Coordinates of C-alpha atoms in Angstrom, one line a residue:
M216 CA -0.1 0.1 0.1
K217 CA 1.7 2.8 -1.6
L218 CA -0.8 6.0 0.0
D219 CA 0.6 7.2 2.7
L220 CA 0.7 10.3 4.2
N221 CA 4.1 11.3 3.1
S222 CA 2.6 10.8 -0.6
I223 CA 0.3 12.9 0.5
K224 CA 2.3 15.8 1.6
K225 CA 4.3 15.5 -0.9
A226 CA 0.6 15.7 -3.9
S227 CA 0.2 18.9 -1.9
E228 CA 3.4 20.5 -3.1
N229 CA 3.3 19.3 -6.5
I230 CA -0.6 20.9 -7.0
K231 CA 0.5 23.7 -5.3
G232 CA -0.7 27.2 -7.3
I233 CA -2.2 24.8 -9.6
V234 CA -5.2 23.8 -7.5
R235 CA -7.5 26.1 -5.4
K236 CA -7.2 26.0 -1.8
T237 CA -11.3 26.0 -1.5
P238 CA -12.9 27.6 1.3
I239 CA -14.3 26.1 4.6
F240 CA -17.9 27.2 5.5
Y241 CA -19.2 27.1 9.5
S242 CA -23.6 26.6 8.1
S243 CA -25.5 27.8 11.6
T244 CA -28.4 26.4 9.2
L245 CA -27.2 23.5 9.7
S246 CA -25.6 23.1 13.0
S247 CA -29.3 24.2 14.4
E248 CA -31.1 21.4 12.1
T249 CA -28.6 18.6 12.9
G250 CA -27.7 19.1 16.9
S251 CA -23.9 19.1 15.0
N252 CA -20.8 22.0 14.3
V253 CA -21.4 21.7 11.0
Y254 CA -18.7 23.4 8.1
L255 CA -18.9 22.8 5.0
K256 CA -15.4 21.9 2.9
C257 CA -16.2 23.6 -0.9
E258 CA -14.4 21.6 -3.9
N259 CA -17.8 23.3 -5.4
K260 CA -15.5 25.7 -5.5
Q261 CA -12.5 24.2 -6.7
K262 CA -11.1 24.9 -10.0
T263 CA -12.9 23.1 -13.2
G264 CA -16.1 22.6 -10.5
A265 CA -15.0 19.7 -8.6
F266 CA -12.5 18.4 -6.0
K267 CA -11.2 15.6 -9.8
L268 CA -9.3 18.3 -10.8
R269 CA -6.5 17.1 -7.4
G270 CA -5.8 13.7 -8.7
A271 CA -5.7 13.9 -11.8
Y272 CA -3.0 16.6 -11.7
N273 CA -0.9 14.8 -9.1
K274 CA -1.1 11.6 -11.5
I275 CA 0.0 13.5 -14.6
I276 CA 2.9 15.7 -13.2
N277 CA 4.2 12.2 -11.3
L278 CA 4.9 10.9 -15.4
S279 CA 8.6 10.4 -16.8
E280 CA 8.9 12.2 -19.8
D281 CA 8.6 9.6 -21.7
E282 CA 5.2 8.8 -20.6
K283 CA 4.6 12.1 -21.2
A284 CA 5.6 12.3 -24.6
R285 CA 2.4 9.9 -25.3
G286 CA 0.0 11.7 -23.9
V287 CA -3.1 10.9 -20.9
I288 CA -6.3 9.2 -21.4
A289 CA -9.4 9.1 -20.1
S290 CA -13.0 8.3 -19.7
S291 CA -15.6 10.5 -18.2
A292 CA -19.3 11.6 -18.5
G293 CA -17.8 15.4 -16.3
N294 CA -15.6 16.2 -13.4
H295 CA -13.0 13.3 -14.1
A296 CA -12.6 14.7 -17.5
Q297 CA -12.5 18.2 -16.7
G298 CA -10.1 17.8 -14.1
V299 CA -7.7 15.8 -16.6
A300 CA -8.2 17.4 -19.1
Y301 CA -7.7 21.3 -17.5
A302 CA -4.5 19.8 -15.8
A303 CA -2.7 17.6 -19.4
T304 CA -3.3 21.6 -20.7
K305 CA -1.2 23.2 -18.1
L306 CA 1.8 20.6 -17.9
G307 CA 1.9 20.8 -21.6
I308 CA 1.0 17.1 -22.5
K309 CA -1.6 16.3 -25.1
S310 CA -5.4 14.1 -23.5
T311 CA -7.3 12.6 -25.1
I312 CA -11.0 12.5 -23.3
F313 CA -13.9 9.8 -24.2
M314 CA -17.4 10.2 -23.2
P315 CA -20.6 8.7 -23.9
E316 CA -22.6 10.2 -26.3
T317 CA -25.7 10.9 -23.6
A318 CA -22.6 13.0 -22.3
P319 CA -24.5 16.4 -21.1
Q320 CA -23.3 18.9 -23.7
S321 CA -21.9 21.9 -20.8
K322 CA -19.5 19.2 -19.6
V323 CA -18.6 18.2 -23.4
N324 CA -17.6 22.2 -23.9
A325 CA -16.3 22.8 -21.5
T326 CA -13.7 19.5 -21.4
R327 CA -12.6 20.8 -25.0
G328 CA -12.8 24.1 -23.8
Y329 CA -9.6 23.4 -21.2
G330 CA -7.9 21.7 -23.9
A331 CA -8.8 17.6 -24.5
E332 CA -9.4 16.1 -27.9
V333 CA -13.2 14.6 -26.9
V334 CA -14.2 11.6 -28.6
Q335 CA -17.9 10.8 -28.0
Y336 CA -18.3 6.8 -27.6
G337 CA -20.9 4.3 -26.6
E338 CA -24.2 5.3 -25.0
V339 CA -22.8 4.7 -21.0
Y340 CA -19.8 5.2 -19.5
D341 CA -18.9 1.3 -20.0
E342 CA -19.0 1.6 -23.4
C343 CA -16.7 4.7 -23.4
Y344 CA -14.5 3.4 -20.9
K345 CA -13.5 0.1 -22.8
K346 CA -13.3 2.1 -26.1
A347 CA -11.0 4.4 -23.9
V348 CA -8.8 1.2 -22.7
Q349 CA -8.5 -0.3 -26.5
I350 CA -7.2 3.4 -28.1
Q351 CA -4.7 3.6 -24.6
K352 CA -3.4 -0.3 -25.2
E353 CA -3.0 1.1 -29.2
T354 CA -1.4 4.7 -28.5
K355 CA 0.5 3.3 -25.4
A356 CA -0.8 7.3 -23.8
T357 CA -0.9 7.1 -19.9
F358 CA -4.3 6.1 -18.5
V359 CA -5.5 8.0 -15.5
H360 CA -8.3 6.2 -13.3
P361 CA -11.1 8.5 -12.1
F362 CA -10.5 6.5 -8.8
N363 CA -8.5 3.5 -8.7
D364 CA -5.3 4.6 -8.4
E365 CA -2.8 6.0 -6.2
E366 CA -1.2 8.7 -7.1
V367 CA -4.9 9.6 -7.8
M368 CA -5.5 9.5 -4.7
A369 CA -2.5 10.7 -2.5
G370 CA -3.9 14.3 -4.4
Q371 CA -7.8 13.4 -3.4
G372 CA -5.9 13.4 0.2
T373 CA -4.6 17.5 -0.1
I374 CA -8.4 18.2 0.9
A375 CA -8.5 16.2 4.6
L376 CA -5.1 18.2 4.6
E377 CA -6.3 21.4 4.4
I378 CA -9.2 20.8 7.2
L379 CA -7.2 19.7 9.6
E380 CA -5.3 22.1 9.2
E381 CA -7.8 24.9 9.4
L382 CA -10.1 22.6 12.3
P383 CA -7.7 20.6 14.2
E384 CA -10.8 20.0 16.1
T385 CA -13.2 18.5 13.8
D386 CA -14.2 15.0 14.9
A387 CA -15.6 13.7 11.9
I388 CA -15.5 14.0 7.7
I389 CA -17.8 13.0 6.0
V390 CA -17.2 12.5 2.0
P391 CA -19.3 11.7 -1.3
I392 CA -18.2 7.5 -1.9
G393 CA -18.1 6.1 -5.1
G394 CA -15.7 4.4 -6.8
G395 CA -13.8 5.1 -3.8
G396 CA -10.7 7.5 -4.6
L397 CA -11.7 10.4 -2.5
I398 CA -12.5 8.5 0.6
S399 CA -9.5 7.1 0.3
G400 CA -7.0 9.7 0.4
I401 CA -9.5 11.6 2.8
A402 CA -9.0 8.7 5.2
V403 CA -5.3 8.3 5.2
A404 CA -4.8 11.5 5.6
A405 CA -6.4 12.3 7.9
K406 CA -6.7 9.4 10.1
A407 CA -2.4 9.3 10.1
I408 CA -3.0 14.0 11.5
K409 CA -5.6 12.1 14.1
P410 CA -6.4 8.8 14.7
D411 CA -9.5 9.3 16.3
I412 CA -11.2 11.5 13.9
K413 CA -14.7 9.3 12.2
I414 CA -14.1 9.3 8.2
I415 CA -17.7 8.8 7.1
G416 CA -19.1 7.6 3.2
V417 CA -22.1 8.8 2.1
Q418 CA -23.7 6.6 -1.1
P419 CA -27.4 6.4 -2.7
E420 CA -29.1 3.9 -1.8
I421 CA -30.2 3.0 -5.4
I422 CA -26.4 2.2 -6.1
A423 CA -24.5 1.5 -3.2
S424 CA -22.0 -0.5 -4.3
S425 CA -19.2 0.4 -1.3
K426 CA -21.3 -0.3 1.3
A427 CA -22.6 -3.4 0.3
S428 CA -18.1 -4.2 -0.4
L429 CA -17.5 -3.0 3.1
E430 CA -20.5 -4.9 5.1
K431 CA -19.4 -7.9 3.3
G432 CA -16.3 -7.5 3.7
K433 CA -15.1 -8.3 -0.6
I434 CA -16.0 -6.6 -3.6
V435 CA -19.5 -6.3 -4.7
T436 CA -20.3 -5.4 -7.8
L437 CA -24.4 -3.9 -8.5
P438 CA -26.4 -3.4 -11.4
G439 CA -25.9 -0.2 -12.7
V440 CA -28.6 2.1 -12.1
K441 CA -28.5 6.6 -12.5
S442 CA -28.9 8.2 -9.6
L443 CA -29.6 11.8 -9.3
A444 CA -25.8 11.7 -7.7
D445 CA -24.2 10.5 -10.9
G446 CA -21.1 11.1 -9.7
I447 CA -21.1 8.7 -7.5
S448 CA -22.6 5.9 -9.0
V449 CA -20.1 3.2 -9.8
C450 CA -21.4 -0.4 -9.9
T451 CA -17.6 -2.0 -8.2
P452 CA -15.8 0.3 -6.4
G453 CA -12.2 0.1 -7.2
D454 CA -9.8 -2.6 -5.4
I455 CA -7.2 -0.4 -4.9
A456 CA -9.6 2.3 -3.2
F457 CA -11.3 -0.5 -1.4
E458 CA -8.0 -2.4 0.4
Y459 CA -8.2 1.8 2.2
I460 CA -11.6 2.0 2.5
K461 CA -11.3 -2.0 4.7
K462 CA -8.7 0.0 6.9
Y463 CA -9.4 3.3 7.2
V464 CA -13.3 4.4 6.8
D465 CA -15.8 3.7 9.8
E466 CA -18.6 3.4 8.4
I467 CA -21.3 4.4 5.0
V468 CA -24.5 5.5 5.0
T469 CA -27.1 6.2 2.3
V470 CA -29.4 8.4 1.0
S471 CA -32.6 8.2 -1.2
E472 CA -33.4 10.3 -4.4
D473 CA -35.6 12.4 -2.5
E474 CA -32.9 13.1 0.5
I475 CA -30.4 13.9 -2.2
A476 CA -32.7 16.6 -3.6
Y477 CA -33.7 18.0 -0.5
G478 CA -30.5 18.8 0.1
I479 CA -29.2 20.1 -3.4
F480 CA -32.7 22.7 -2.8
H481 CA -31.4 22.8 1.5
L482 CA -27.6 24.4 0.0
V483 CA -29.5 26.5 -2.6
E484 CA -31.8 28.1 -0.5
R485 CA -30.0 28.2 2.1
G486 CA -26.0 28.3 2.0
K487 CA -26.7 29.9 -1.2
L488 CA -24.3 27.1 -2.7
V489 CA -24.7 25.0 -5.6
C490 CA -23.4 21.7 -5.5
E491 CA -24.4 18.4 -8.1
G492 CA -26.2 15.0 -6.3
A493 CA -22.6 13.4 -5.5
G494 CA -21.7 17.0 -3.8
A495 CA -24.9 17.6 -1.8
S496 CA -24.9 14.1 -0.6
T497 CA -23.3 15.1 2.6
V498 CA -25.8 17.2 3.6
A499 CA -28.7 15.0 2.5
A500 CA -27.4 12.5 4.6
L501 CA -26.5 15.3 7.5
L502 CA -30.5 16.5 7.2
A503 CA -31.8 13.0 6.7
D504 CA -30.5 12.7 10.2
K505 CA -28.4 9.1 9.1
I506 CA -25.1 10.6 10.8
N507 CA -26.0 11.3 14.4
M508 CA -22.9 13.5 15.9
N509 CA -24.6 15.6 18.5
G510 CA -22.5 18.8 20.1
K511 CA -19.2 17.2 17.3
N512 CA -17.5 18.9 14.5
V513 CA -18.0 18.0 11.1
V514 CA -17.0 18.5 8.3
A515 CA -19.4 17.7 4.8
V516 CA -17.8 17.5 2.0
L517 CA -19.2 19.0 -1.0
S518 CA -17.0 17.2 -3.7
G519 CA -18.8 19.2 -7.0
G520 CA -21.0 21.7 -8.2
N521 CA -21.6 20.7 -11.8
V522 CA -24.6 20.3 -12.2
D523 CA -26.9 20.8 -15.1
I524 CA -28.8 23.6 -15.2
A525 CA -32.4 22.2 -15.8
I526 CA -32.2 19.8 -13.4
L527 CA -31.8 21.5 -10.9
S528 CA -34.2 24.2 -12.4
K529 CA -36.5 20.7 -12.1
I530 CA -34.6 19.8 -8.5
I531 CA -36.2 23.5 -7.1
D532 CA -39.8 23.3 -8.2
R533 CA -39.9 19.6 -7.0
E534 CA -39.2 20.8 -3.6
L535 CA -41.5 23.0 -3.7
I536 CA -44.6 22.2 -4.0
L537 CA -43.4 19.1 -1.8
I538 CA -43.2 21.0 1.2
Q539 CA -46.3 23.4 -0.7
R540 CA -45.1 26.7 -0.9
R541 CA -45.3 26.3 -5.2
I542 CA -48.9 25.1 -5.0
S543 CA -51.8 24.3 -8.1
F544 CA -55.3 24.4 -7.7
S545 CA -58.5 24.8 -10.0
V546 CA -61.2 27.6 -8.8
E547 CA -64.7 27.0 -10.9
I548 CA -65.7 31.1 -12.1
Q549 CA -68.4 32.1 -14.0
D550 CA -67.6 33.1 -17.6
R551 CA -68.0 36.6 -17.2
V552 CA -65.9 40.2 -17.2
G553 CA -64.2 40.7 -13.8
Q554 CA -64.5 37.0 -12.3
L555 CA -61.0 36.1 -13.0
E556 CA -60.1 39.7 -11.1
K557 CA -61.6 39.4 -8.4
I558 CA -59.7 35.6 -7.6
I559 CA -55.9 37.2 -8.3
N560 CA -56.4 40.9 -6.5
T561 CA -57.6 38.0 -3.3
V562 CA -54.8 36.3 -4.0
V563 CA -52.4 39.3 -4.6
R564 CA -54.0 40.8 -0.9
L565 CA -52.5 37.9 0.6
G566 CA -49.6 37.7 -0.6
G567 CA -49.7 34.8 -3.1
N568 CA -47.5 35.5 -6.5
V569 CA -49.0 33.6 -9.4
V570 CA -46.6 32.1 -11.0
K571 CA -49.7 30.4 -13.9
V572 CA -53.0 30.7 -14.7
M573 CA -54.7 28.7 -17.6
Q574 CA -58.5 29.3 -18.0
D575 CA -60.2 25.9 -19.4
R576 CA -63.6 27.5 -21.1
N577 CA -64.3 24.2 -23.2
W578 CA -66.4 22.9 -20.0
S579 CA -66.6 22.8 -16.8
G580 CA -69.3 20.5 -14.3
K581 CA -72.2 23.6 -14.2
G582 CA -72.2 24.0 -18.4
L583 CA -71.3 26.7 -20.5
D584 CA -71.7 29.1 -18.5
Y585 CA -68.8 28.2 -16.2
A586 CA -64.8 27.6 -17.0
D587 CA -62.2 26.3 -14.7
V588 CA -59.5 28.0 -14.3
I589 CA -56.5 26.6 -13.2
F590 CA -53.7 29.0 -10.8
E591 CA -50.4 27.7 -9.9
I592 CA -49.1 30.1 -6.5
E593 CA -46.1 30.7 -4.5
V594 CA -46.4 31.2 -1.0
E595 CA -44.3 31.6 1.7
S596 CA -45.4 29.0 3.6
E597 CA -47.9 25.5 4.1
R598 CA -49.7 27.5 6.3
Q599 CA -49.8 30.9 4.3
A600 CA -51.0 27.9 1.5
H601 CA -54.0 27.5 3.5
K602 CA -54.9 30.7 4.7
L603 CA -55.5 31.8 0.5
M604 CA -57.1 28.7 -0.8
Q605 CA -59.8 29.2 2.2
A606 CA -59.9 33.0 2.0
I607 CA -60.8 32.2 -2.0
K608 CA -63.2 29.3 -1.1
D609 CA -64.7 32.1 1.8
R610 CA -65.8 34.3 -1.2
G611 CA -68.1 31.3 -2.3
Y612 CA -65.5 28.9 -4.6
N613 CA -65.6 25.7 -5.3
V614 CA -61.8 25.1 -5.1
K615 CA -60.2 22.1 -6.2
V616 CA -56.0 21.3 -5.2
K617 CA -54.7 20.0 -7.9
Y618 CA -51.3 18.8 -5.8
K619 CA -49.5 19.5 -3.8

């Protein structure tokens, strides 16, 4: 096992001046809600938007001159692709990144923008990974693995050095876990500096391969399922990483898709931080009470912020509906001038914000003289929603809630 505190300290020197030392924020909101003293290590503020640059740069800078001349190859749907592309370009090395044809165009464009040659192949990651390995054998370029490489792990472990330098009183570090590279590096560094510190992994419950492997004491492969936390949706943990997980990781907990979505929403609204599903998984676990560290100092690693804007918009809309801050209801009104205005005035008077209004004039339960009007309204709280709809009912209208 080559990964140790010395190799991680060396990695810290290697990446200095290239990789950003990301901020650590104390969250009074999360601390109040969870009973722990919660700090957020914001790797979503890292260059390229995720922690992956740390490991990629450390791996590539350690290549021999002959290896550098042959270039590097990687396969990734997003964060690792961008990290390798950025690192290779900074070092003046050719990089070829294989990405699935289904990868978001924004991530493809970003990877090209960092200087890589992007080859899109296959519908899913496994297909593009196999193609990348085939081309690597033909070209003899160096394959930069996203997690199952000790030099990559050493780069990721520099996160722990930064945490314990700034917050030596840390009792636990909560880390997203997929293939195991990030948590391995963090765990080795943290345990070497502070042996009693807890290292807790978080993984989507629908594809918890690392948790299943740790519980069985051997590597387990699960069927591929796409989670909202796609960055840690890994069918099989790395065999090298798994040796460190067994030795240094105290526990792995899982979070549901709903919990991940709420973690993303909570960070946006209360923390003013944009995170992808994997990055928000640690906060999701805290909010869902999956981790009990009452009164302890806990650092949650926000591993990345590269979330698709369209997905983020859907999550926000969905969460507003679930907590009844966006409500949809229909009102049956007489189809005559001024009736719609009366209802809108009632909504506005009670502080509601009209998002959408759609009038169906084709037919109503009472005949052609009536119409159903569907409203979508934003409110400040569930209590305000009930008050608003009750006020409309009190004016004699038939109100039907469409969804909550």
